[in-house]
Coordinates of C-alpha atoms in Angstrom, one line a residue:
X1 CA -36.3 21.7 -58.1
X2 CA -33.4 24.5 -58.5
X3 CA -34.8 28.0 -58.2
X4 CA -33.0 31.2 -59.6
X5 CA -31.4 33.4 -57.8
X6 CA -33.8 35.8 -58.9
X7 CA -36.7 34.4 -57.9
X8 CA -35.5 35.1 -54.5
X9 CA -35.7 38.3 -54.8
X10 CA -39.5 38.4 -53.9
X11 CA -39.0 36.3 -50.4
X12 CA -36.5 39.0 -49.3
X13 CA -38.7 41.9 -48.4
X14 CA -40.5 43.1 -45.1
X15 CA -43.0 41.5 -43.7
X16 CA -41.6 37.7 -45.3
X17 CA -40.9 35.1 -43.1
X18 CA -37.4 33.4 -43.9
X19 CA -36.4 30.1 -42.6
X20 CA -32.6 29.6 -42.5
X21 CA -31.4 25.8 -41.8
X22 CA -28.4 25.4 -40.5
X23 CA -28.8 28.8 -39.0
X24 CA -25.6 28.6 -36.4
X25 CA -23.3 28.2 -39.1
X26 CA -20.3 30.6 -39.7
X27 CA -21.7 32.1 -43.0
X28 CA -25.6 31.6 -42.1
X29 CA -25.6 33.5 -38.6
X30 CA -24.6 36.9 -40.3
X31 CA -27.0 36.0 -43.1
X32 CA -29.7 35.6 -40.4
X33 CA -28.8 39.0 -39.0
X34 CA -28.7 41.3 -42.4
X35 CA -32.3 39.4 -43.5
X36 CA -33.4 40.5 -40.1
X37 CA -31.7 44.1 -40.5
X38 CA -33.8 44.5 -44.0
X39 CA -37.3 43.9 -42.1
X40 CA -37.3 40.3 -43.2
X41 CA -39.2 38.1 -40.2
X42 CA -36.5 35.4 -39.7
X43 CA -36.6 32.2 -38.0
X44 CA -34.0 29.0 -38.3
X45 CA -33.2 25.9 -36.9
X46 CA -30.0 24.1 -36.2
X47 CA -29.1 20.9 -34.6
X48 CA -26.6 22.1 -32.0
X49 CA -27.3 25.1 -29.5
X50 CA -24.3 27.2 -29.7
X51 CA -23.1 30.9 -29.0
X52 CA -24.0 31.3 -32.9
X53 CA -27.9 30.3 -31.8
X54 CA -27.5 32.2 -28.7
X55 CA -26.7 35.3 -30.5
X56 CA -29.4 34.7 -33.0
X57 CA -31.4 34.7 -30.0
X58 CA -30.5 37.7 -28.2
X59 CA -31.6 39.1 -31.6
X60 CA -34.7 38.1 -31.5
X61 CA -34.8 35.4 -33.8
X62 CA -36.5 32.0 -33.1
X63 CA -34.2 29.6 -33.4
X64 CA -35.2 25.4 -33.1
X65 CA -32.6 22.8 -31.6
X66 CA -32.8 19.8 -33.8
X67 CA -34.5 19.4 -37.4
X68 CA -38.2 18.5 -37.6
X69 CA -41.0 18.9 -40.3
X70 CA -43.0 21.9 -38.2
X71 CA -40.2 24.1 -37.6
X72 CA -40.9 25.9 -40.9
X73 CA -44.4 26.6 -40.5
X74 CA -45.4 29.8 -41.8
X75 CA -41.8 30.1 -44.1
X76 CA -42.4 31.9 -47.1
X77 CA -38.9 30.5 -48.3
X78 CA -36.1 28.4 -46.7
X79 CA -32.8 29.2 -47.0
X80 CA -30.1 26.0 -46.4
X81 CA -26.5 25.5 -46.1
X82 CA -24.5 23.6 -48.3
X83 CA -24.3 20.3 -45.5
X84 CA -28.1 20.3 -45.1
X85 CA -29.2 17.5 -48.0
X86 CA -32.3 16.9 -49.3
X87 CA -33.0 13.9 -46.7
X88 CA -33.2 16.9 -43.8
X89 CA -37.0 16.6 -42.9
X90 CA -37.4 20.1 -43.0
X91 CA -36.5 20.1 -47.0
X92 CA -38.6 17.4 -47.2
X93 CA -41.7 18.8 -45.5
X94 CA -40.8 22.3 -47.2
X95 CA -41.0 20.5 -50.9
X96 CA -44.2 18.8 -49.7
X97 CA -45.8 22.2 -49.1
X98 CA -44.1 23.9 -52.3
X99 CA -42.3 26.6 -50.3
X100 CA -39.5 27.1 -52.5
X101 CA -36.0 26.1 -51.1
X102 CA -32.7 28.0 -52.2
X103 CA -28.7 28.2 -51.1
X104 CA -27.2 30.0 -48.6
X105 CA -24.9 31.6 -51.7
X106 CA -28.1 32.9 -53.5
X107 CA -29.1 34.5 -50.8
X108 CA -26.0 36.5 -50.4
X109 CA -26.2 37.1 -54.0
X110 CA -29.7 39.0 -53.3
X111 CA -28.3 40.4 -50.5
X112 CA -25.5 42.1 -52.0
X113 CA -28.0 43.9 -54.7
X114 CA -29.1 46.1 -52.2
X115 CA -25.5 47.8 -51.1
X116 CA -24.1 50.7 -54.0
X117 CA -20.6 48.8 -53.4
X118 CA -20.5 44.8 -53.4
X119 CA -16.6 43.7 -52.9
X120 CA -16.6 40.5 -54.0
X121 CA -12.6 38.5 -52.9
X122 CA -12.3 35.8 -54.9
X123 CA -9.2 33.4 -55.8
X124 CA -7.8 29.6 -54.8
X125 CA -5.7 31.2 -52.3
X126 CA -5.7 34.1 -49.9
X127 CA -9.5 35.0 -50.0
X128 CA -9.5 35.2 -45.8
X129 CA -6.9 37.4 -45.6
X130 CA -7.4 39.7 -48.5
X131 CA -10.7 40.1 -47.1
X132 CA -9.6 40.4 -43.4
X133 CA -7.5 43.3 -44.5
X134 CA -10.3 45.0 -46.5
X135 CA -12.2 45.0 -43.7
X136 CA -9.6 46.6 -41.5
X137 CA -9.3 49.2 -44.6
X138 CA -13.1 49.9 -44.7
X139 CA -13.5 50.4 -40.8
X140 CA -10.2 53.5 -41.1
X141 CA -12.2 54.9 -43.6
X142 CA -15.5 54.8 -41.6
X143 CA -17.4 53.3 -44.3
X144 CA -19.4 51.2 -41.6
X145 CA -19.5 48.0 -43.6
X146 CA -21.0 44.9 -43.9
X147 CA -18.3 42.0 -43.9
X148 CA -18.8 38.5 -44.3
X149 CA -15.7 36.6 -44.1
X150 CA -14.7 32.5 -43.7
X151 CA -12.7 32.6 -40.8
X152 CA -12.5 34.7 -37.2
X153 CA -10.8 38.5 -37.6
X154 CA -10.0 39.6 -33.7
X155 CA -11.1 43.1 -35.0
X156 CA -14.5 42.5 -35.6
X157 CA -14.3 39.9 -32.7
X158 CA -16.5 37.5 -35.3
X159 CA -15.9 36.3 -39.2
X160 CA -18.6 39.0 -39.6
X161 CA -20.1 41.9 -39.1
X162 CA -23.6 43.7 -39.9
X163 CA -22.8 48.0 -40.8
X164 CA -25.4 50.5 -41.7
X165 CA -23.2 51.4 -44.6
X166 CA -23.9 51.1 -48.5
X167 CA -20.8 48.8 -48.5
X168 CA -20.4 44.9 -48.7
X169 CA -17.7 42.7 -48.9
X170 CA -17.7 39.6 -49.1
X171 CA -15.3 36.4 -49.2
X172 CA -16.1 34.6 -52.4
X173 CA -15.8 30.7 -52.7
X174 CA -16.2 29.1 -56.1
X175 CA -16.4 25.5 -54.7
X176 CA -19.5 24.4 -56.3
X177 CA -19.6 27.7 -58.6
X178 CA -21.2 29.3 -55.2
X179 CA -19.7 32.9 -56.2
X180 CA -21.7 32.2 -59.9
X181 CA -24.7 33.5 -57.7
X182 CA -23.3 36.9 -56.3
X183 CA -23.6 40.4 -58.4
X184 CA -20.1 42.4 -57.4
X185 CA -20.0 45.2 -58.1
X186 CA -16.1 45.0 -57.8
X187 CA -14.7 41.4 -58.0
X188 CA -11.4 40.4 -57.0
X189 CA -9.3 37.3 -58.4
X190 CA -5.9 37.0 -56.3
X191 CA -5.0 33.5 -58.2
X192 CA -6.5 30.7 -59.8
X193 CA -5.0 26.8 -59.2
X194 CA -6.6 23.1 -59.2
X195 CA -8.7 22.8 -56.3
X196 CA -11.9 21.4 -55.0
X197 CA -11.4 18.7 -57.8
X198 CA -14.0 16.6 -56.6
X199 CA -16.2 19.3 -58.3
X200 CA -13.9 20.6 -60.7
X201 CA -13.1 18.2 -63.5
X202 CA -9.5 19.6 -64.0
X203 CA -7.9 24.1 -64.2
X204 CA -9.7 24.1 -66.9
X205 CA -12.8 24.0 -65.4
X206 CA -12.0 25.9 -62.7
X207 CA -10.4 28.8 -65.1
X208 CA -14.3 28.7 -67.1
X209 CA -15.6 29.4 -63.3
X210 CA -13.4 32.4 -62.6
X211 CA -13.7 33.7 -66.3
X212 CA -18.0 33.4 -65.8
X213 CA -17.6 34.7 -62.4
X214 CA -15.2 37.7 -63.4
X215 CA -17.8 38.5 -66.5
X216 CA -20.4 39.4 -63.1
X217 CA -18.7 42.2 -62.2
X218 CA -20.8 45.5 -63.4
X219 CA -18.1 47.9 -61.7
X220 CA -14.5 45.8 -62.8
X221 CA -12.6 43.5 -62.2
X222 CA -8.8 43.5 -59.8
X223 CA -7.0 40.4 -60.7
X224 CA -3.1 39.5 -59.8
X225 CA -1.0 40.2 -63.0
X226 CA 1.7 38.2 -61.9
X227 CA -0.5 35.0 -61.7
X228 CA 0.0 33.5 -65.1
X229 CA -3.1 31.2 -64.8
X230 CA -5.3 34.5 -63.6
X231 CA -3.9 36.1 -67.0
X232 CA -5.0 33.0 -69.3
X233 CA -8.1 33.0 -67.2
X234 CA -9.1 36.4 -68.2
X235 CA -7.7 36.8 -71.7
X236 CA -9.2 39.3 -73.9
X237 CA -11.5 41.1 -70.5
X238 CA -10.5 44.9 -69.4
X239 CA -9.4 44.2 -65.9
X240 CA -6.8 46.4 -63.5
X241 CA -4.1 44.3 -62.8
X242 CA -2.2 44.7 -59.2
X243 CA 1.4 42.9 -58.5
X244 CA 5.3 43.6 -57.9
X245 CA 5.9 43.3 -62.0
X246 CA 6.6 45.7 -64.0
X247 CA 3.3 46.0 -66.0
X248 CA 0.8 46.2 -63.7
X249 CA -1.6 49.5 -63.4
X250 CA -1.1 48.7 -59.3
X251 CA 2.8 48.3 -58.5
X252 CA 4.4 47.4 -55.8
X253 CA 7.6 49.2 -55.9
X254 CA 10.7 49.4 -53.2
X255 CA 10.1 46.2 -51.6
X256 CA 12.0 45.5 -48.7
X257 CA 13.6 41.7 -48.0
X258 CA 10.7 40.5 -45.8
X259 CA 8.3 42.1 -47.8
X260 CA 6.5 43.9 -45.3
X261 CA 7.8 47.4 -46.1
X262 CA 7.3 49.1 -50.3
X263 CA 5.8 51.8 -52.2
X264 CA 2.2 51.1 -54.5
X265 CA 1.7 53.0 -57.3
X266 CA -1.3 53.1 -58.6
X267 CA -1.2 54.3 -62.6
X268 CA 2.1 56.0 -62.0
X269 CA 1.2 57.9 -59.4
X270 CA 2.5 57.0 -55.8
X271 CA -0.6 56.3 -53.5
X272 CA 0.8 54.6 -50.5
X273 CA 3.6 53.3 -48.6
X274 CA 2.9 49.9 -46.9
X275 CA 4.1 48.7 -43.6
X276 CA 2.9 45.7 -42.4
X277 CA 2.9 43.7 -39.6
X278 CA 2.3 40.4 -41.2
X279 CA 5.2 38.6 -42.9
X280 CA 5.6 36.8 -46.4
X281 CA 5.6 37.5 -50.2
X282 CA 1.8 36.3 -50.3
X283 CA 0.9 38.8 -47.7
X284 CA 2.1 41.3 -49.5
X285 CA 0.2 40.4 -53.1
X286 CA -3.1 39.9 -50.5
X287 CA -2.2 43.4 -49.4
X288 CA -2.3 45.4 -53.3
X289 CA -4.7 43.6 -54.0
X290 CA -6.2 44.7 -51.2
X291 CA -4.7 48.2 -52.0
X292 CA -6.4 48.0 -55.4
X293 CA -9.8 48.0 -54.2
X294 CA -9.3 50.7 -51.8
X295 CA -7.7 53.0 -54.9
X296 CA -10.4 52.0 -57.0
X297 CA -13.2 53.0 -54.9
X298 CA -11.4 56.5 -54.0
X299 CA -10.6 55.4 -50.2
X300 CA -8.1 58.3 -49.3
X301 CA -4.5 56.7 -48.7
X302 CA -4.3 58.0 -45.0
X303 CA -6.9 55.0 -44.1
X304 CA -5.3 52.5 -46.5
X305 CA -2.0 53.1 -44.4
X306 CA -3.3 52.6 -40.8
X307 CA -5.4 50.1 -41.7
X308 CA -3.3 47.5 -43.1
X309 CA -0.6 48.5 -40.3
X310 CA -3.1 47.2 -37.3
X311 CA -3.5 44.0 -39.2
X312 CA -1.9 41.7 -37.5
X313 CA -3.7 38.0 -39.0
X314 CA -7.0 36.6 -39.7
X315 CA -7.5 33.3 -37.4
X316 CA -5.5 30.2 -38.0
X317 CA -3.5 32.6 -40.4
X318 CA -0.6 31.6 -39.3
X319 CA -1.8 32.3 -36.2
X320 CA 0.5 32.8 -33.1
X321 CA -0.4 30.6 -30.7
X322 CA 2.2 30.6 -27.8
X323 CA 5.5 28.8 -27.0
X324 CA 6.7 25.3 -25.3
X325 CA 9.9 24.7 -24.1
X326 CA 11.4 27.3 -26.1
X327 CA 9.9 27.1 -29.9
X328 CA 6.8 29.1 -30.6
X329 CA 3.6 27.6 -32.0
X330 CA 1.8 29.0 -34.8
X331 CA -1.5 27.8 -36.7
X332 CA -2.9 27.9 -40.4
X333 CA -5.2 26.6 -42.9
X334 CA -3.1 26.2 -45.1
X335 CA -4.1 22.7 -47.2
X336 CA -3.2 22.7 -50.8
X337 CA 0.5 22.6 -52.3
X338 CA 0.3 26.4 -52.9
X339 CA -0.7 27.3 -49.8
X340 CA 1.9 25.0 -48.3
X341 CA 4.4 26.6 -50.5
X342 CA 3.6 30.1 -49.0
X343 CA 3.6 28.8 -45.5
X344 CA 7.2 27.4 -45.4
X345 CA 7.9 30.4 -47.3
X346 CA 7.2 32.7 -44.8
X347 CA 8.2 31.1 -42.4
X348 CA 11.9 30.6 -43.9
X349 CA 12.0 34.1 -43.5
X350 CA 11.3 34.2 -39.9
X351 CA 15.0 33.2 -38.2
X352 CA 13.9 30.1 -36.6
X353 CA 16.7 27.2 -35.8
X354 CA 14.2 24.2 -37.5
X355 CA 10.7 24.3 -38.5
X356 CA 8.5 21.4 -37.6
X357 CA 5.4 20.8 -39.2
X358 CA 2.4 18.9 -38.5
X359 CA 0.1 18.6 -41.1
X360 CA -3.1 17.0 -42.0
X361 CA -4.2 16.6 -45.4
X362 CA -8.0 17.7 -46.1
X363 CA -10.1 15.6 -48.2
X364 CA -8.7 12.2 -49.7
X365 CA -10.0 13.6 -53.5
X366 CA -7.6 16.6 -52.8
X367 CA -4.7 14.3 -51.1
X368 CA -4.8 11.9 -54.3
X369 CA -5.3 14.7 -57.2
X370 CA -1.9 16.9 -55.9
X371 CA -0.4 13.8 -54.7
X372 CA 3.0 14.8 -56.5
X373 CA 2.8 18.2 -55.4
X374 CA 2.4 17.7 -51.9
X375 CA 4.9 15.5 -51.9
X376 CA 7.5 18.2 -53.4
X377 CA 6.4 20.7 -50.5
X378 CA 6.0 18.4 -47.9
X379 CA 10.4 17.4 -47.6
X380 CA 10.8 21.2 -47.4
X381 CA 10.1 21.2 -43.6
X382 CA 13.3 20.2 -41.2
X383 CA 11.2 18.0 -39.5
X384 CA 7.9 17.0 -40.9
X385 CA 4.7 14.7 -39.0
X386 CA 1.4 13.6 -40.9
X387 CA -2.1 13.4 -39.4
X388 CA -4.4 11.0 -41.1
X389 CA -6.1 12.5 -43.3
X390 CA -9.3 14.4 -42.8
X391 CA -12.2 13.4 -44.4
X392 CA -14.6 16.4 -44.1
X393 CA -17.5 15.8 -46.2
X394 CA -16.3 12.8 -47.9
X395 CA -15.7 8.9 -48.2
X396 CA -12.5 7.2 -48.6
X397 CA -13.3 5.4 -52.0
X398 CA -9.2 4.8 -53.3
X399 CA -8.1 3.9 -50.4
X400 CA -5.4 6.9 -49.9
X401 CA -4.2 7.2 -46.5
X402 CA -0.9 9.7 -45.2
X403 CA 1.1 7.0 -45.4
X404 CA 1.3 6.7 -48.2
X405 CA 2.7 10.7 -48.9
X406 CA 5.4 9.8 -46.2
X407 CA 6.6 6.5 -47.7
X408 CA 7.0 8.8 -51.0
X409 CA 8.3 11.7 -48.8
X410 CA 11.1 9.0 -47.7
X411 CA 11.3 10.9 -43.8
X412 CA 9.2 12.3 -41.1
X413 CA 6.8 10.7 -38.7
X414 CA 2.9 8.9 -39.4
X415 CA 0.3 10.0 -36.4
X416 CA -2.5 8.0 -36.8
X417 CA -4.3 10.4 -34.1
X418 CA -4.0 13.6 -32.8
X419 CA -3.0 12.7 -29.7
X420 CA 0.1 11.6 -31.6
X421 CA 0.6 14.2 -33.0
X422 CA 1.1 16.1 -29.4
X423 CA 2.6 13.6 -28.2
X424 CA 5.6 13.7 -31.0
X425 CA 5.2 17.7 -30.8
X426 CA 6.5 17.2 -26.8
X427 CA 9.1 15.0 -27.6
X428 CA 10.7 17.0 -31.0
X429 CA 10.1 20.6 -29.6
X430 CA 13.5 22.2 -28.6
X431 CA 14.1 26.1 -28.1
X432 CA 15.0 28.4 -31.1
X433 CA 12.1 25.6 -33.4
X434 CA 8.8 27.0 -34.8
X435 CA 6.4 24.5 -34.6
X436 CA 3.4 24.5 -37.3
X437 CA 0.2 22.8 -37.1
X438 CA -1.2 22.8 -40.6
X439 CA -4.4 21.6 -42.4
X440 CA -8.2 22.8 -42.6
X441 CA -9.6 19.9 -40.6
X442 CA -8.9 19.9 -37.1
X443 CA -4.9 19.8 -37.0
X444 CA -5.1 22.7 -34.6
X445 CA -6.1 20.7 -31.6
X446 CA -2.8 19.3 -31.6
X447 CA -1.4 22.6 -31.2
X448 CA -4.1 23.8 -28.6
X449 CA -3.2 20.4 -26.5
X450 CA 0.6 20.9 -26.9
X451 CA 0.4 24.6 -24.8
X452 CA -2.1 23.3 -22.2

């Protein structure tokens, strides 16, 4: 049985006793901790001791090692993630005693009902890092936020953070039509593309999400005005438009070539100047529209300034992560053609001799609906190597391997292990290269093994 969202409501209140499974993960630790921060009694299991659990711990939460029927006696409600399925023991046992179970995204969606401002960073693209710089926006101004993002930020030292503040912000996915369950009270769309099409029948379906999700918003909506398909998503709504076209209500004006220094003007009016310290077009659009929430909730432009300039990356972000024999190594998540597109992009800009670029394609649904388009990004790289592909949470039903992009590709090397891949890294690497390792799987061990 589905439950509402709603019918949460009544489960998070003191005195209830929550049971979070799959409590360590990166999204259901912070969850643990804001329940506990609103007098909820919280408890939660998870079948790996970590130093998520141990934090949990140090909180005083009760957290169980492994999955088993009596770990939720005395749960009011349970609270899963997305990889705990309905054969987990503790559903099972749960359902048996009619203690109702709902997602990890309705609870966030309760959650945020409590805070005056709920920042909600939507979009196929850029959602870590828009958020990452929100966050480093929001601590300038001293709002004291709560911050729930899907990767690491070095400032908070964590991909979250529990504030006293009536202030939320939160990364929001729409894989699965999760963000469908939040109330923003400001929701941000930085771009809409194919993606997650082993949900997603096709754009169109993925626009209808964004449109339903954009209609949430009780306090506006900020979406990219130069994003034709974030335009046709949200034909006919009143939303603020950010972007460096001449048009939009937040304009980015006297850009310089790397796109790390311009102007924004915000209705005509100059708010800030912008200097950054991360590189690339996209950076920039992640930045107004990061600009655009901070104008819109009245955020003076002083805080906007040195906030954004101590932002140096969210993790694998293209991530620095040290050199061998003379070409430096960087890291990112990049694993779509768009995000690829960026990523070379930026890089480009960068000065290096070659770049080299190890990537691993995530999800053989993804690898076989943007086929084509990977193909087209993947010959821009002077030197290119592919990882198998990684399967993450599904099975390899068509038979779709990396090979089968490189024989397209016509050039480049096949790793059928990681190992390879460092191994090939060693041999290719020469001073004056960047090297990238590039995927959402675990490409990035490759790089990690490289500078050991």
């Amino acid at each position: 049985m589905q439950y509402n969202t709603l019918e949460l409501q009544k489960y998070i209140q003191p005195g209830k006793r929550v049971h979070l499974i799959g409590i360590g993960g990166v999204s259901m630790r912070p969850l643990g901790l804001v329940l506990q921060g609103m007098g909820v009694q919280v408890s939660g299991s998870d079948m790996n001791a970590s130093v998520s659990t141990d934090e949990l711990i140090a909180h005083g939460i009760r957290v169980e090692i492994g999955h088993r029927a009596e770990n939720i006696s005395g749960a009011d409600c349970i609270i899963r993630t997305a990889a705990v399925h309905n054969d987990n023991p503790e559903i099972g046992a749960a359902r048996a005693a009619g203690i109702p179970v709902f997602e990890r995204a309705q609870a966030w969606g309760i959650i945020m009902r409590a805070y005056k401002n709920a920042v909600c960073v939507s979009g196929t693209h850029g959602k870590t890092t828009t958020t990452s710089m929100l966050a480093h926006i929001l601590m300038q101004a001293q709002l004291d936020p709560t911050v729930m993002i899907g990767g690491y930020l070095p400032l908070l030292r964590a991909g979250h953070r529990v504030g006293q503040g009536d202030t939320i912000l939160l990364e929001s996915c729409e894989y699965c039509d999760s963000f469908l369950n939040f109330f923003p009270t400001l929701a941000v769309i930085l771009n809409v593309e194919a993606d997650h099409l082993d949900y997603f029948a096709d754009l169109d379906a993925v626009k209808r999400s964004f449109r339903s999700f954009a209609e949430l918003s009780s306090g506006g909506v900020l979406a990219n005005g130069d994003d034709p398909n974030t335009m046709q998503t949200l034909q006919g709504m009143d939303v603020v438009t950010f972007g460096f076209g001449k048009g939009n209500s937040i304009l980015g004006c006297n850009v310089s070539d790397d796109h790390r220094c311009f102007d924004v003007y915000c209705d005509g009016e100059k708010y800030c100047h912008l200097e950054l310290s991360v590189y690339g077009q996209h950076n920039a659009i992640n930045a107004l529209a990061a600009v655009a929430v901070a104008w819109k909730m009245g955020i003076p432009a002083y805080a906007v300034e040195q906030g954004l300039s101590t932002f140096r990356g969210a993790g694998r972000r293209m991530e620095f992560k040290g050199k061998f024999n003379g070409a430096d190594v960087y890291d990112d998540y990049a694993h779509h053609p768009g995000e690829l597109a960026v990523t070379i992009d930026a890089v480009r800009t960068m000065g290096y001799k070659r770049v080299i670029f190890a990537f691993q394609p995530h999800t053989y649904t993804r690898t076989k609906a943007l086929f084509d388009d990977f193909v087209v990004q993947l010959k821009r790289p002077d030197v290119l190597l592919l990882a198998e592909i990684y399967a993450a949470r599904e099975r390899n039903t068509t038979g779709i391997s990396s090979r089968d992009l490189l024989e397209k590709i016509g050039s480049g090397y096949y790793c059928a292990t990681l190992p390879e891949v460092t191994q090939k890294l060693r041999e290719l690497a020469q001073p004056g290269d960047v090297i990238l390792t590039v995927g959402a799987g675990d490409i990035y061990r490759a790089g990690e093994a490289l500078l050991k």
